[in-house]
Each structure stands twice: as C-alpha cells, then as structure tokens.
C-alpha cells in the first residue's frame, strides 16, 4: 500500500553523501506531514565502530518514527573490512499507531528512490537495531 508520501530532493542529496560520497556516516530523516515528504533532519560522522554506532542510536527518538541510513563498517569472518549501507525504519512502540503505519507504507517509496541499500532493518525498540543485531544480519564475523 502506497502512502503518497514522497522523498525530498534534500534527503536524496544527503543520501548520496552517505552512499556515494562518504561525506557522512549516517543520515536521519522524518516524514513532514505538512509537506507530505520525507525530509532530512540531520547527518553525522563517526569512526564507524561499535561506540560510534551506539552514539548514533541515541539520536533516534523514543516516541516518534524516523528513517535512518547508516554506512555500517565491520570485519568478515575472514578478517576483511566491509562496509554496507543499511536502511533503518524506526517506529518505536511509543509512537502513534497511525504514524507507525505511515512509516511502514512509505518505506517502499524510499526503496524506489534510494539505490544502493544493502540491508534493511525494522526497529520498534533499541534491541532490534543494536550493533549486534545489524552485525548479525549482515553476516559479520568479527567486531
């Protein structure tokens, strides 16, 4: 089911800064109800390690939805460095049900507009988007 919510050009430009330009480690965005589009709310840079990821998680609101794109770095079981761009759909349990449904239905539009996403994570609490969970989903080897 399509929501009719579009993805803003600013969000797409900043996404390129994560995915292609490596200007940012992550991008956060939310649905602007008045504009009817996903807008970028912040970008950030960190070392890409577990501590940096945990600091990024602190930016996720406890009571409202958000999209996050994160350039996740890890080592494979063979010890090779890897980096994958992950789309996180954040819809915490404390957010209104209509908002959670809107984020879920808008995710398809996001996926159409942003190419290069290598993994998707849906999170309703911090345990579901923890470093260990993402690491496991990507088939990581060593931290």
N, CA, C and O atoms as CSV, one atom per row, in Angstrom:
chain,resi,resn,atom,element,x,y,z
A,1,UNK,N,N,0.835,-1.170,0.000
A,1,UNK,CA,C,0.000,0.000,0.000
A,1,UNK,C,C,0.885,1.241,0.000
A,1,UNK,O,O,1.717,1.411,0.892
A,2,UNK,N,N,0.712,2.100,-0.986
A,2,UNK,CA,C,1.488,3.323,-1.073
A,2,UNK,C,C,0.856,4.399,-0.192
A,2,UNK,O,O,-0.366,4.489,-0.072
A,3,UNK,N,N,1.711,5.206,0.417
A,3,UNK,CA,C,1.223,6.232,1.336
A,3,UNK,C,C,1.015,7.576,0.654
A,3,UNK,O,O,0.301,8.428,1.183
A,4,UNK,N,N,1.619,7.782,-0.500
A,4,UNK,CA,C,1.552,9.076,-1.163
A,4,UNK,C,C,2.622,10.038,-0.696
A,4,UNK,O,O,2.731,11.145,-1.224
A,5,UNK,N,N,3.415,9.637,0.285
A,5,UNK,CA,C,4.499,10.470,0.793
A,5,UNK,C,C,5.689,10.342,-0.153
A,5,UNK,O,O,6.077,9.235,-0.527
A,6,UNK,N,N,6.258,11.463,-0.531
A,6,UNK,CA,C,7.416,11.493,-1.434
A,6,UNK,C,C,8.704,11.626,-0.625
A,6,UNK,O,O,8.669,11.824,0.590
A,7,UNK,N,N,9.833,11.516,-1.308
A,7,UNK,CA,C,11.141,11.701,-0.685
A,7,UNK,C,C,11.707,13.013,-1.209
A,7,UNK,O,O,11.808,13.200,-2.421
A,8,UNK,N,N,12.078,13.922,-0.316
A,8,UNK,CA,C,12.548,15.245,-0.726
A,8,UNK,C,C,13.900,15.161,-1.445
A,8,UNK,O,O,14.691,14.247,-1.213
A,9,UNK,N,N,14.137,16.125,-2.311
A,9,UNK,CA,C,15.413,16.180,-3.021
A,9,UNK,C,C,16.571,16.370,-2.049
A,9,UNK,O,O,17.651,15.818,-2.259
A,10,UNK,N,N,16.357,17.144,-0.990
A,10,UNK,CA,C,17.404,17.350,0.016
A,10,UNK,C,C,17.796,16.025,0.666
A,10,UNK,O,O,18.978,15.762,0.882
A,11,UNK,N,N,16.801,15.191,0.976
A,11,UNK,CA,C,17.094,13.880,1.553
A,11,UNK,C,C,17.910,13.050,0.559
A,11,UNK,O,O,18.890,12.411,0.941
A,12,UNK,N,N,17.508,13.061,-0.708
A,12,UNK,CA,C,18.221,12.287,-1.731
A,12,UNK,C,C,19.656,12.777,-1.897
A,12,UNK,O,O,20.571,11.967,-2.050
A,13,UNK,N,N,19.861,14.093,-1.868
A,13,UNK,CA,C,21.211,14.648,-1.984
A,13,UNK,C,C,22.083,14.230,-0.808
A,13,UNK,O,O,23.249,13.876,-0.985
A,14,UNK,N,N,21.519,14.273,0.379
A,14,UNK,CA,C,22.290,13.879,1.564
A,14,UNK,C,C,22.520,12.365,1.583
A,14,UNK,O,O,23.546,11.891,2.072
A,15,UNK,N,N,21.572,11.627,1.056
A,15,UNK,CA,C,21.769,10.178,0.933
A,15,UNK,C,C,22.992,9.890,0.054
A,15,UNK,O,O,23.798,9.016,0.375
A,16,UNK,N,N,23.125,10.620,-1.043
A,16,UNK,CA,C,24.314,10.456,-1.897
A,16,UNK,C,C,25.588,10.724,-1.112
A,16,UNK,O,O,26.623,10.113,-1.381
A,17,UNK,N,N,25.522,11.637,-0.140
A,17,UNK,CA,C,26.668,11.924,0.711
A,17,UNK,C,C,27.042,10.771,1.619
A,17,UNK,O,O,28.188,10.677,2.059
A,18,UNK,N,N,26.100,9.897,1.905
A,18,UNK,CA,C,26.381,8.679,2.682
A,18,UNK,C,C,26.827,7.567,1.742
A,18,UNK,O,O,27.879,6.957,1.933
A,19,UNK,N,N,26.011,7.315,0.725
A,19,UNK,CA,C,26.198,6.144,-0.122
A,19,UNK,C,C,27.341,6.284,-1.119
A,19,UNK,O,O,28.108,5.340,-1.308
A,20,UNK,N,N,27.468,7.430,-1.754
A,20,UNK,CA,C,28.479,7.594,-2.804
A,20,UNK,C,C,29.675,8.403,-2.342
A,20,UNK,O,O,30.821,7.991,-2.523
A,21,UNK,N,N,29.408,9.543,-1.752
A,21,UNK,CA,C,30.486,10.463,-1.423
A,21,UNK,C,C,31.206,10.180,-0.130
A,21,UNK,O,O,32.303,10.689,0.100
A,22,UNK,N,N,30.592,9.364,0.726
A,22,UNK,CA,C,31.163,9.049,2.037
A,22,UNK,C,C,31.426,10.326,2.849
A,22,UNK,O,O,32.339,10.368,3.672
A,23,UNK,N,N,30.610,11.368,2.605
A,23,UNK,CA,C,30.727,12.605,3.379
A,23,UNK,C,C,30.198,12.417,4.792
A,23,UNK,O,O,30.672,13.045,5.738
A,24,UNK,N,N,29.205,11.540,4.916
A,24,UNK,CA,C,28.552,11.302,6.200
A,24,UNK,C,C,28.562,9.808,6.492
A,24,UNK,O,O,28.568,8.981,5.581
A,25,UNK,N,N,28.563,9.482,7.769
A,25,UNK,CA,C,28.406,8.086,8.186
A,25,UNK,C,C,26.917,7.740,8.200
A,25,UNK,O,O,26.531,6.609,7.906
A,26,UNK,N,N,26.080,8.736,8.549
A,26,UNK,CA,C,24.648,8.450,8.622
A,26,UNK,C,C,23.803,9.672,8.286
A,26,UNK,O,O,24.262,10.814,8.299
A,27,UNK,N,N,22.541,9.370,7.983
A,27,UNK,CA,C,21.535,10.368,7.652
A,27,UNK,C,C,20.251,9.986,8.374
A,27,UNK,O,O,19.835,8.828,8.354
A,28,UNK,N,N,19.637,10.963,9.005
A,28,UNK,CA,C,18.339,10.761,9.651
A,28,UNK,C,C,17.289,11.580,8.923
A,28,UNK,O,O,17.560,12.696,8.481
A,29,UNK,N,N,16.093,11.026,8.800
A,29,UNK,CA,C,15.004,11.741,8.141
A,29,UNK,C,C,13.672,11.362,8.740
A,29,UNK,O,O,13.506,10.282,9.309
A,30,UNK,N,N,12.720,12.276,8.601
A,30,UNK,CA,C,11.382,12.018,9.127
A,30,UNK,C,C,10.357,12.427,8.092
A,30,UNK,O,O,10.666,13.134,7.132
A,31,UNK,N,N,9.146,11.978,8.298
A,31,UNK,CA,C,8.047,12.370,7.423
A,31,UNK,C,C,7.509,13.706,7.913
A,31,UNK,O,O,7.045,13.829,9.046
A,32,UNK,N,N,7.578,14.703,7.039
A,32,UNK,CA,C,6.989,16.013,7.314
A,32,UNK,C,C,5.542,15.930,6.853
A,32,UNK,O,O,5.268,15.913,5.653
A,33,UNK,N,N,4.625,15.879,7.796
A,33,UNK,CA,C,3.208,15.671,7.480
A,33,UNK,C,C,2.645,16.802,6.623
A,33,UNK,O,O,1.854,16.553,5.714
A,34,UNK,N,N,3.044,18.034,6.902
A,34,UNK,CA,C,2.529,19.177,6.141
A,34,UNK,C,C,3.018,19.159,4.699
A,34,UNK,O,O,2.248,19.416,3.773
A,35,UNK,N,N,4.295,18.855,4.511
A,35,UNK,CA,C,4.869,18.845,3.157
A,35,UNK,C,C,4.554,17.551,2.415
A,35,UNK,O,O,4.618,17.507,1.186
A,36,UNK,N,N,4.214,16.500,3.155
A,36,UNK,CA,C,3.921,15.216,2.526
A,36,UNK,C,C,5.148,14.555,1.938
A,36,UNK,O,O,5.074,13.879,0.912
A,37,UNK,N,N,6.307,14.760,2.612
A,37,UNK,CA,C,7.538,14.158,2.106
A,37,UNK,C,C,8.495,13.821,3.240
A,37,UNK,O,O,8.397,14.349,4.348
A,38,UNK,N,N,9.422,12.926,2.924
A,38,UNK,CA,C,10.482,12.576,3.861
A,38,UNK,C,C,11.557,13.645,3.736
A,38,UNK,O,O,12.065,13.899,2.645
A,39,UNK,N,N,11.901,14.270,4.858
A,39,UNK,CA,C,12.908,15.325,4.866
A,39,UNK,C,C,14.092,14.907,5.731
A,39,UNK,O,O,13.931,14.179,6.710
A,40,UNK,N,N,15.272,15.372,5.364
A,40,UNK,CA,C,16.471,15.113,6.151
A,40,UNK,C,C,16.420,15.958,7.412
A,40,UNK,O,O,16.116,17.150,7.352
A,41,UNK,N,N,16.714,15.351,8.546
A,41,UNK,CA,C,16.738,16.104,9.803
A,41,UNK,C,C,18.155,16.298,10.316
A,41,UNK,O,O,18.440,17.302,10.970
A,42,UNK,N,N,19.054,15.352,10.032
A,42,UNK,CA,C,20.446,15.527,10.433
A,42,UNK,C,C,21.334,14.501,9.730
A,42,UNK,O,O,20.873,13.471,9.239
A,43,UNK,N,N,22.603,14.823,9.704
A,43,UNK,CA,C,23.628,13.918,9.207
A,43,UNK,C,C,24.704,13.850,10.276
A,43,UNK,O,O,24.764,14.705,11.159
A,44,UNK,N,N,25.538,12.853,10.199
A,44,UNK,CA,C,26.601,12.755,11.194
A,44,UNK,C,C,27.765,11.938,10.698
A,44,UNK,O,O,27.689,11.234,9.691
A,45,UNK,N,N,28.831,12.055,11.432
A,45,UNK,CA,C,30.070,11.358,11.118
A,45,UNK,C,C,30.580,10.735,12.403
A,45,UNK,O,O,30.503,11.356,13.463
A,46,UNK,N,N,31.095,9.531,12.329
A,46,UNK,CA,C,31.766,8.907,13.468
A,46,UNK,C,C,32.781,7.906,12.928
A,46,UNK,O,O,32.941,7.778,11.714
A,47,UNK,N,N,33.461,7.202,13.817
A,47,UNK,CA,C,34.528,6.283,13.404
A,47,UNK,C,C,34.011,5.002,12.768
A,47,UNK,O,O,34.788,4.234,12.201
A,48,UNK,N,N,32.714,4.767,12.857
A,48,UNK,CA,C,32.153,3.565,12.264
A,48,UNK,C,C,32.295,2.333,13.133
A,48,UNK,O,O,31.942,1.232,12.713
A,49,UNK,N,N,32.808,2.506,14.342
A,49,UNK,CA,C,32.957,1.374,15.248
A,49,UNK,C,C,31.687,1.214,16.092
A,49,UNK,O,O,30.714,1.948,15.917
A,50,UNK,N,N,31.715,0.262,16.992
A,50,UNK,CA,C,30.524,-0.009,17.803
A,50,UNK,C,C,30.151,1.191,18.673
A,50,UNK,O,O,28.966,1.486,18.831
A,51,UNK,N,N,31.126,1.882,19.234
A,51,UNK,CA,C,30.849,3.064,20.062
A,51,UNK,C,C,30.209,4.167,19.225
A,51,UNK,O,O,29.285,4.837,19.687
A,52,UNK,N,N,30.686,4.360,18.013
A,52,UNK,CA,C,30.101,5.357,17.125
A,52,UNK,C,C,28.666,5.014,16.767
A,52,UNK,O,O,27.803,5.889,16.715
A,53,UNK,N,N,28.416,3.723,16.518
A,53,UNK,CA,C,27.057,3.288,16.200
A,53,UNK,C,C,26.130,3.497,17.399
A,53,UNK,O,O,24.993,3.941,17.238
A,54,UNK,N,N,26.618,3.177,18.597
A,54,UNK,CA,C,25.801,3.365,19.796
A,54,UNK,C,C,25.469,4.840,20.016
A,54,UNK,O,O,24.369,5.166,20.463
A,55,UNK,N,N,26.406,5.732,19.708
A,55,UNK,CA,C,26.143,7.172,19.816
A,55,UNK,C,C,25.078,7.588,18.798
A,55,UNK,O,O,24.205,8.399,19.108
A,56,UNK,N,N,25.148,7.041,17.599
A,56,UNK,CA,C,24.131,7.304,16.573
A,56,UNK,C,C,22.748,6.871,17.063
A,56,UNK,O,O,21.772,7.593,16.859
A,57,UNK,N,N,22.649,5.715,17.698
A,57,UNK,CA,C,21.353,5.212,18.171
A,57,UNK,C,C,20.698,6.163,19.163
A,57,UNK,O,O,19.472,6.206,19.262
A,58,UNK,N,N,21.498,6.922,19.896
A,58,UNK,CA,C,20.946,7.864,20.873
A,58,UNK,C,C,20.188,9.001,20.195
A,58,UNK,O,O,19.426,9.712,20.851
A,59,UNK,N,N,20.386,9.179,18.900
A,59,UNK,CA,C,19.670,10.222,18.161
A,59,UNK,C,C,18.269,9.776,17.725
A,59,UNK,O,O,17.467,10.598,17.281
A,60,UNK,N,N,17.978,8.488,17.850
A,60,UNK,CA,C,16.647,8.006,17.478
A,60,UNK,C,C,15.651,8.394,18.565
A,60,UNK,O,O,15.886,8.114,19.740
A,61,UNK,N,N,14.539,9.037,18.191
A,61,UNK,CA,C,13.560,9.464,19.197
A,61,UNK,C,C,12.841,8.276,19.834
A,61,UNK,O,O,12.659,7.232,19.206
A,62,UNK,N,N,12.443,8.453,21.074
A,62,UNK,CA,C,11.771,7.382,21.801
A,62,UNK,C,C,10.288,7.273,21.463
A,62,UNK,O,O,9.671,6.230,21.683
A,63,UNK,N,N,9.714,8.361,20.924
A,63,UNK,CA,C,8.265,8.372,20.755
A,63,UNK,C,C,7.791,8.803,19.368
A,63,UNK,O,O,6.626,9.166,19.203
A,64,UNK,N,N,8.667,8.770,18.380
A,64,UNK,CA,C,8.235,9.083,17.013
A,64,UNK,C,C,9.102,8.334,16.007
A,64,UNK,O,O,10.227,7.930,16.303
A,65,UNK,N,N,8.551,8.163,14.819
A,65,UNK,CA,C,9.231,7.412,13.777
A,65,UNK,C,C,10.338,8.210,13.099
A,65,UNK,O,O,10.428,9.430,13.234
A,66,UNK,N,N,11.171,7.488,12.370
A,66,UNK,CA,C,12.287,8.102,11.670
A,66,UNK,C,C,12.859,7.072,10.698
A,66,UNK,O,O,12.746,5.864,10.905
A,67,UNK,N,N,13.469,7.577,9.645
A,67,UNK,CA,C,14.284,6.735,8.772
A,67,UNK,C,C,15.736,7.066,9.046
A,67,UNK,O,O,16.088,8.219,9.296
A,68,UNK,N,N,16.563,6.060,8.999
A,68,UNK,CA,C,17.997,6.267,9.149
A,68,UNK,C,C,18.717,5.467,8.071
A,68,UNK,O,O,18.365,4.323,7.783
A,69,UNK,N,N,19.713,6.083,7.494
A,69,UNK,CA,C,20.602,5.398,6.560
A,69,UNK,C,C,21.968,5.422,7.218
A,69,UNK,O,O,22.469,6.487,7.579
A,70,UNK,N,N,22.576,4.247,7.376
A,70,UNK,CA,C,23.849,4.147,8.092
A,70,UNK,C,C,24.848,3.351,7.260
A,70,UNK,O,O,24.535,2.266,6.769
A,71,UNK,N,N,26.042,3.894,7.108
A,71,UNK,CA,C,27.141,3.206,6.438
A,71,UNK,C,C,27.851,2.367,7.497
A,71,UNK,O,O,28.714,2.860,8.223
A,72,UNK,N,N,27.474,1.089,7.572
A,72,UNK,CA,C,27.874,0.186,8.650
A,72,UNK,C,C,29.173,-0.528,8.292
A,72,UNK,O,O,29.230,-1.244,7.291
A,73,UNK,N,N,30.211,-0.342,9.096
A,73,UNK,CA,C,31.519,-0.977,8.868
A,73,UNK,C,C,31.696,-2.159,9.819
A,73,UNK,O,O,31.288,-2.111,10.980
A,74,UNK,N,N,32.315,-3.220,9.300
A,74,UNK,CA,C,32.568,-4.409,10.111
A,74,UNK,C,C,33.638,-5.252,9.440
A,74,UNK,O,O,34.062,-4.955,8.323
A,75,UNK,N,N,34.072,-6.298,10.119
A,75,UNK,CA,C,35.037,-7.251,9.559
A,75,UNK,C,C,34.340,-8.581,9.309
A,75,UNK,O,O,33.526,-9.030,10.116
A,76,UNK,N,N,34.668,-9.205,8.183
A,76,UNK,CA,C,34.116,-10.522,7.873
A,76,UNK,C,C,34.801,-11.581,8.729
A,76,UNK,O,O,35.764,-11.295,9.440
A,77,UNK,N,N,34.294,-12.801,8.652
A,77,UNK,CA,C,34.917,-13.912,9.377
A,77,UNK,C,C,36.361,-14.129,8.930
A,77,UNK,O,O,37.195,-14.626,9.686
A,78,UNK,N,N,36.636,-13.743,7.678
A,78,UNK,CA,C,37.989,-13.872,7.134
A,78,UNK,C,C,38.874,-12.686,7.506
A,78,UNK,O,O,40.048,-12.645,7.135
A,79,UNK,N,N,38.316,-11.721,8.238
A,79,UNK,CA,C,39.085,-10.569,8.684
A,79,UNK,C,C,39.140,-9.415,7.690
A,79,UNK,O,O,39.918,-8.479,7.873
A,80,UNK,N,N,38.324,-9.472,6.644
A,80,UNK,CA,C,38.312,-8.391,5.648
A,80,UNK,C,C,37.379,-7.271,6.100
A,80,UNK,O,O,36.307,-7.519,6.653
A,81,UNK,N,N,37.808,-6.039,5.854
A,81,UNK,CA,C,36.965,-4.892,6.167
A,81,UNK,C,C,35.838,-4.797,5.160
A,81,UNK,O,O,36.052,-4.952,3.958
A,82,UNK,N,N,34.627,-4.541,5.659
A,82,UNK,CA,C,33.457,-4.379,4.808
A,82,UNK,C,C,32.674,-3.159,5.280
A,82,UNK,O,O,32.785,-2.718,6.425
A,83,UNK,N,N,31.888,-2.639,4.362
A,83,UNK,CA,C,31.003,-1.522,4.667
A,83,UNK,C,C,29.733,-1.719,3.849
A,83,UNK,O,O,29.794,-1.917,2.635
A,84,UNK,N,N,28.592,-1.664,4.512
A,84,UNK,CA,C,27.311,-1.811,3.817
A,84,UNK,C,C,26.370,-0.703,4.268
A,84,UNK,O,O,26.338,-0.322,5.438
A,85,UNK,N,N,25.610,-0.202,3.311
A,85,UNK,CA,C,24.642,0.853,3.603
A,85,UNK,C,C,23.325,0.197,4.020
A,85,UNK,O,O,22.750,-0.608,3.288
A,86,UNK,N,N,22.867,0.563,5.214
A,86,UNK,CA,C,21.700,-0.045,5.839
A,86,UNK,C,C,20.590,1.000,5.965
A,86,UNK,O,O,20.834,2.129,6.389
A,87,UNK,N,N,19.368,0.611,5.593
A,87,UNK,CA,C,18.194,1.450,5.807
A,87,UNK,C,C,17.478,0.944,7.060
A,87,UNK,O,O,17.092,-0.222,7.149
A,88,UNK,N,N,17.315,1.840,8.013
A,88,UNK,CA,C,16.604,1.507,9.249
A,88,UNK,C,C,15.274,2.253,9.254
A,88,UNK,O,O,15.238,3.479,9.148
A,89,UNK,N,N,14.194,1.510,9.376
A,89,UNK,CA,C,12.878,2.110,9.563
A,89,UNK,C,C,12.578,2.034,11.048
A,89,UNK,O,O,12.331,0.957,11.590
A,90,UNK,N,N,12.601,3.178,11.694
A,90,UNK,CA,C,12.434,3.261,13.145
A,90,UNK,C,C,10.999,3.678,13.464
A,90,UNK,O,O,10.572,4.776,13.107
A,91,UNK,N,N,10.267,2.806,14.130
A,91,UNK,CA,C,8.876,3.077,14.505
A,91,UNK,C,C,8.651,2.521,15.910
A,91,UNK,O,O,8.092,1.436,16.070
A,92,UNK,N,N,9.089,3.268,16.928
A,92,UNK,CA,C,9.020,2.742,18.296
A,92,UNK,C,C,7.596,2.505,18.771
A,92,UNK,O,O,6.650,3.141,18.305
A,93,UNK,N,N,7.467,1.586,19.698
A,93,UNK,CA,C,6.161,1.215,20.251
A,93,UNK,C,C,5.425,2.413,20.844
A,93,UNK,O,O,4.194,2.440,20.844
A,94,UNK,N,N,6.164,3.407,21.352
A,94,UNK,CA,C,5.536,4.570,21.977
A,94,UNK,C,C,5.055,5.614,20.972
A,94,UNK,O,O,4.468,6.622,21.366
A,95,UNK,N,N,5.296,5.389,19.686
A,95,UNK,CA,C,4.797,6.331,18.677
A,95,UNK,C,C,3.352,5.977,18.323
A,95,UNK,O,O,2.939,4.829,18.484
A,96,UNK,N,N,2.588,6.948,17.847
A,96,UNK,CA,C,1.186,6.678,17.496
A,96,UNK,C,C,1.068,5.602,16.404
A,96,UNK,O,O,1.900,5.536,15.499
A,97,UNK,N,N,0.048,4.780,16.498
A,97,UNK,CA,C,-0.143,3.671,15.556
A,97,UNK,C,C,-0.250,4.162,14.118
A,97,UNK,O,O,0.298,3.530,13.215
A,98,UNK,N,N,-0.943,5.273,13.885
A,98,UNK,CA,C,-1.065,5.799,12.519
A,98,UNK,C,C,0.297,6.193,11.965
A,98,UNK,O,O,0.575,5.985,10.784
A,99,UNK,N,N,1.134,6.755,12.809
A,99,UNK,CA,C,2.483,7.131,12.385
A,99,UNK,C,C,3.300,5.890,12.027
A,99,UNK,O,O,3.996,5.883,11.012
A,100,UNK,N,N,3.225,4.852,12.842
A,100,UNK,CA,C,3.964,3.612,12.545
A,100,UNK,C,C,3.513,3.031,11.216
A,100,UNK,O,O,4.333,2.557,10.429
A,101,UNK,N,N,2.199,3.068,10.963
A,101,UNK,CA,C,1.677,2.555,9.694
A,101,UNK,C,C,2.162,3.404,8.518
A,101,UNK,O,O,2.472,2.865,7.456
A,102,UNK,N,N,2.228,4.711,8.697
A,102,UNK,CA,C,2.691,5.599,7.633
A,102,UNK,C,C,4.153,5.343,7.303
A,102,UNK,O,O,4.525,5.324,6.130
A,103,UNK,N,N,4.988,5.147,8.318
A,103,UNK,CA,C,6.400,4.846,8.064
A,103,UNK,C,C,6.555,3.505,7.338
A,103,UNK,O,O,7.385,3.370,6.439
A,104,UNK,N,N,5.763,2.534,7.730
A,104,UNK,CA,C,5.840,1.220,7.080
A,104,UNK,C,C,5.411,1.307,5.617
A,104,UNK,O,O,6.040,0.707,4.745
A,105,UNK,N,N,4.345,2.051,5.350
A,105,UNK,CA,C,3.852,2.121,3.973
A,105,UNK,C,C,4.700,3.041,3.091
A,105,UNK,O,O,4.673,2.904,1.868
A,106,UNK,N,N,5.436,3.957,3.671
A,106,UNK,CA,C,6.294,4.864,2.903
A,106,UNK,C,C,7.647,4.219,2.583
A,106,UNK,O,O,8.372,4.691,1.707
A,107,UNK,N,N,7.974,3.160,3.281
A,107,UNK,CA,C,9.274,2.513,3.074
A,107,UNK,C,C,9.474,2.070,1.622
A,107,UNK,O,O,10.592,2.134,1.112
A,108,UNK,N,N,8.432,1.632,0.963
A,108,UNK,CA,C,8.556,1.206,-0.439
A,108,UNK,C,C,8.972,2.366,-1.337
A,108,UNK,O,O,9.788,2.194,-2.243
A,109,UNK,N,N,8.411,3.543,-1.086
A,109,UNK,CA,C,8.802,4.739,-1.845
A,109,UNK,C,C,10.271,5.067,-1.590
A,109,UNK,O,O,10.999,5.444,-2.509
A,110,UNK,N,N,10.696,4.925,-0.353
A,110,UNK,CA,C,12.102,5.169,-0.010
A,110,UNK,C,C,12.998,4.221,-0.816
A,110,UNK,O,O,13.990,4.646,-1.409
A,111,UNK,N,N,12.643,2.958,-0.828
A,111,UNK,CA,C,13.468,1.972,-1.518
A,111,UNK,C,C,13.534,2.230,-3.020
A,111,UNK,O,O,14.550,1.951,-3.655
A,112,UNK,N,N,12.456,2.762,-3.586
A,112,UNK,CA,C,12.461,3.089,-5.016
A,112,UNK,C,C,13.389,4.249,-5.320
A,112,UNK,O,O,14.048,4.267,-6.359
A,113,UNK,N,N,13.442,5.209,-4.423
A,113,UNK,CA,C,14.174,6.448,-4.677
A,113,UNK,C,C,15.657,6.376,-4.327
A,113,UNK,O,O,16.465,7.087,-4.923
A,114,UNK,N,N,16.022,5.536,-3.380
A,114,UNK,CA,C,17.433,5.475,-2.971
A,114,UNK,C,C,18.016,4.122,-3.370
A,114,UNK,O,O,17.605,3.080,-2.859
A,115,UNK,N,N,18.955,4.153,-4.266
A,115,UNK,CA,C,19.580,2.904,-4.710
A,115,UNK,C,C,20.835,2.638,-3.887
A,115,UNK,O,O,21.447,3.557,-3.341
A,116,UNK,N,N,21.198,1.384,-3.811
A,116,UNK,CA,C,22.423,1.027,-3.105
A,116,UNK,C,C,22.231,0.576,-1.679
A,116,UNK,O,O,23.210,0.356,-0.966
A,117,UNK,N,N,20.991,0.432,-1.244
A,117,UNK,CA,C,20.741,-0.093,0.106
A,117,UNK,C,C,21.058,-1.581,0.091
A,117,UNK,O,O,20.540,-2.326,-0.741
A,118,UNK,N,N,21.907,-2.006,1.009
A,118,UNK,CA,C,22.347,-3.400,1.018
A,118,UNK,C,C,21.688,-4.239,2.104
A,118,UNK,O,O,21.798,-5.466,2.103
A,119,UNK,N,N,21.001,-3.574,3.030
A,119,UNK,CA,C,20.272,-4.293,4.077
A,119,UNK,C,C,19.204,-3.371,4.637
A,119,UNK,O,O,19.332,-2.147,4.601
A,120,UNK,N,N,18.150,-3.983,5.155
A,120,UNK,CA,C,17.059,-3.229,5.770
A,120,UNK,C,C,16.811,-3.769,7.166
A,120,UNK,O,O,16.839,-4.977,7.401
A,121,UNK,N,N,16.569,-2.852,8.082
A,121,UNK,CA,C,16.255,-3.215,9.459
A,121,UNK,C,C,14.990,-2.466,9.845
A,121,UNK,O,O,14.873,-1.268,9.586
A,122,UNK,N,N,14.048,-3.157,10.457
A,122,UNK,CA,C,12.835,-2.545,11.014
A,122,UNK,C,C,12.994,-2.582,12.516
A,122,UNK,O,O,13.247,-3.643,13.087
A,123,UNK,N,N,12.850,-1.438,13.165
A,123,UNK,CA,C,13.035,-1.410,14.609
A,123,UNK,C,C,11.906,-0.743,15.353
A,123,UNK,O,O,11.441,0.332,14.973
A,124,UNK,N,N,11.466,-1.393,16.425
A,124,UNK,CA,C,10.475,-0.800,17.317
A,124,UNK,C,C,11.077,-0.547,18.695
A,124,UNK,O,O,10.493,0.167,19.510
A,125,UNK,N,N,12.247,-1.132,18.953
A,125,UNK,CA,C,12.991,-0.839,20.182
A,125,UNK,C,C,14.482,-0.948,19.875
A,125,UNK,O,O,14.876,-1.491,18.843
A,126,UNK,N,N,15.295,-0.432,20.771
A,126,UNK,CA,C,16.734,-0.345,20.506
A,126,UNK,C,C,17.404,-1.710,20.358
A,126,UNK,O,O,18.421,-1.823,19.674
A,127,UNK,N,N,16.855,-2.737,20.982
A,127,UNK,CA,C,17.445,-4.073,20.840
A,127,UNK,C,C,17.383,-4.548,19.388
A,127,UNK,O,O,18.286,-5.243,18.925
A,128,UNK,N,N,16.326,-4.178,18.673
A,128,UNK,CA,C,16.151,-4.627,17.285
A,128,UNK,C,C,17.089,-3.924,16.309
A,128,UNK,O,O,17.288,-4.403,15.192
A,129,UNK,N,N,17.665,-2.800,16.713
A,129,UNK,CA,C,18.575,-2.060,15.835
A,129,UNK,C,C,19.974,-1.952,16.450
A,129,UNK,O,O,20.776,-1.119,16.028
A,130,UNK,N,N,20.260,-2.784,17.436
A,130,UNK,CA,C,21.559,-2.736,18.111
A,130,UNK,C,C,22.681,-3.107,17.144
A,130,UNK,O,O,22.446,-3.710,16.097
A,131,UNK,N,N,23.883,-2.740,17.511
A,131,UNK,CA,C,25.058,-3.074,16.705
A,131,UNK,C,C,25.106,-4.579,16.455
A,131,UNK,O,O,25.338,-5.015,15.327
A,132,UNK,N,N,24.887,-5.374,17.505
A,132,UNK,CA,C,24.966,-6.838,17.379
A,132,UNK,C,C,23.929,-7.373,16.395
A,132,UNK,O,O,24.229,-8.275,15.613
A,133,UNK,N,N,22.710,-6.828,16.423
A,133,UNK,CA,C,21.659,-7.284,15.505
A,133,UNK,C,C,22.001,-6.959,14.054
A,133,UNK,O,O,21.864,-7.808,13.173
A,134,UNK,N,N,22.446,-5.732,13.810
A,134,UNK,CA,C,22.800,-5.341,12.441
A,134,UNK,C,C,23.999,-6.158,11.977
A,134,UNK,O,O,24.025,-6.645,10.847
A,135,UNK,N,N,24.976,-6.305,12.837
A,135,UNK,CA,C,26.177,-7.082,12.543
A,135,UNK,C,C,25.805,-8.514,12.139
A,135,UNK,O,O,26.338,-9.053,11.169
A,136,UNK,N,N,24.897,-9.110,12.885
A,136,UNK,CA,C,24.453,-10.478,12.588
A,136,UNK,C,C,23.700,-10.528,11.267
A,136,UNK,O,O,23.917,-11.437,10.465
A,137,UNK,N,N,22.823,-9.570,11.033
A,137,UNK,CA,C,22.034,-9.542,9.804
A,137,UNK,C,C,22.939,-9.434,8.577
A,137,UNK,O,O,22.641,-10.004,7.528
A,138,UNK,N,N,24.041,-8.702,8.713
A,138,UNK,CA,C,24.975,-8.547,7.603
A,138,UNK,C,C,25.915,-9.738,7.450
A,138,UNK,O,O,26.725,-9.778,6.525
A,139,UNK,N,N,25.808,-10.702,8.351
A,139,UNK,CA,C,26.652,-11.884,8.259
A,139,UNK,C,C,28.080,-11.618,8.688
A,139,UNK,O,O,29.017,-12.235,8.183
A,140,UNK,N,N,28.240,-10.692,9.626
A,140,UNK,CA,C,29.578,-10.293,10.072
A,140,UNK,C,C,30.345,-11.425,10.729
A,140,UNK,O,O,29.791,-12.474,11.058
A,141,UNK,N,N,31.603,-11.189,10.905
A,141,UNK,CA,C,32.470,-12.201,11.512
A,141,UNK,C,C,33.048,-11.722,12.810
A,141,UNK,O,O,32.752,-12.289,13.861
A,142,UNK,N,N,33.874,-10.679,12.769
A,142,UNK,CA,C,34.474,-10.145,13.996
A,142,UNK,C,C,34.137,-8.679,14.095
A,142,UNK,O,O,33.971,-7.991,13.088
A,143,UNK,N,N,34.038,-8.216,15.310
A,143,UNK,CA,C,33.747,-6.802,15.510
A,143,UNK,C,C,35.026,-6.042,15.440
A,143,UNK,O,O,35.026,-4.819,15.582
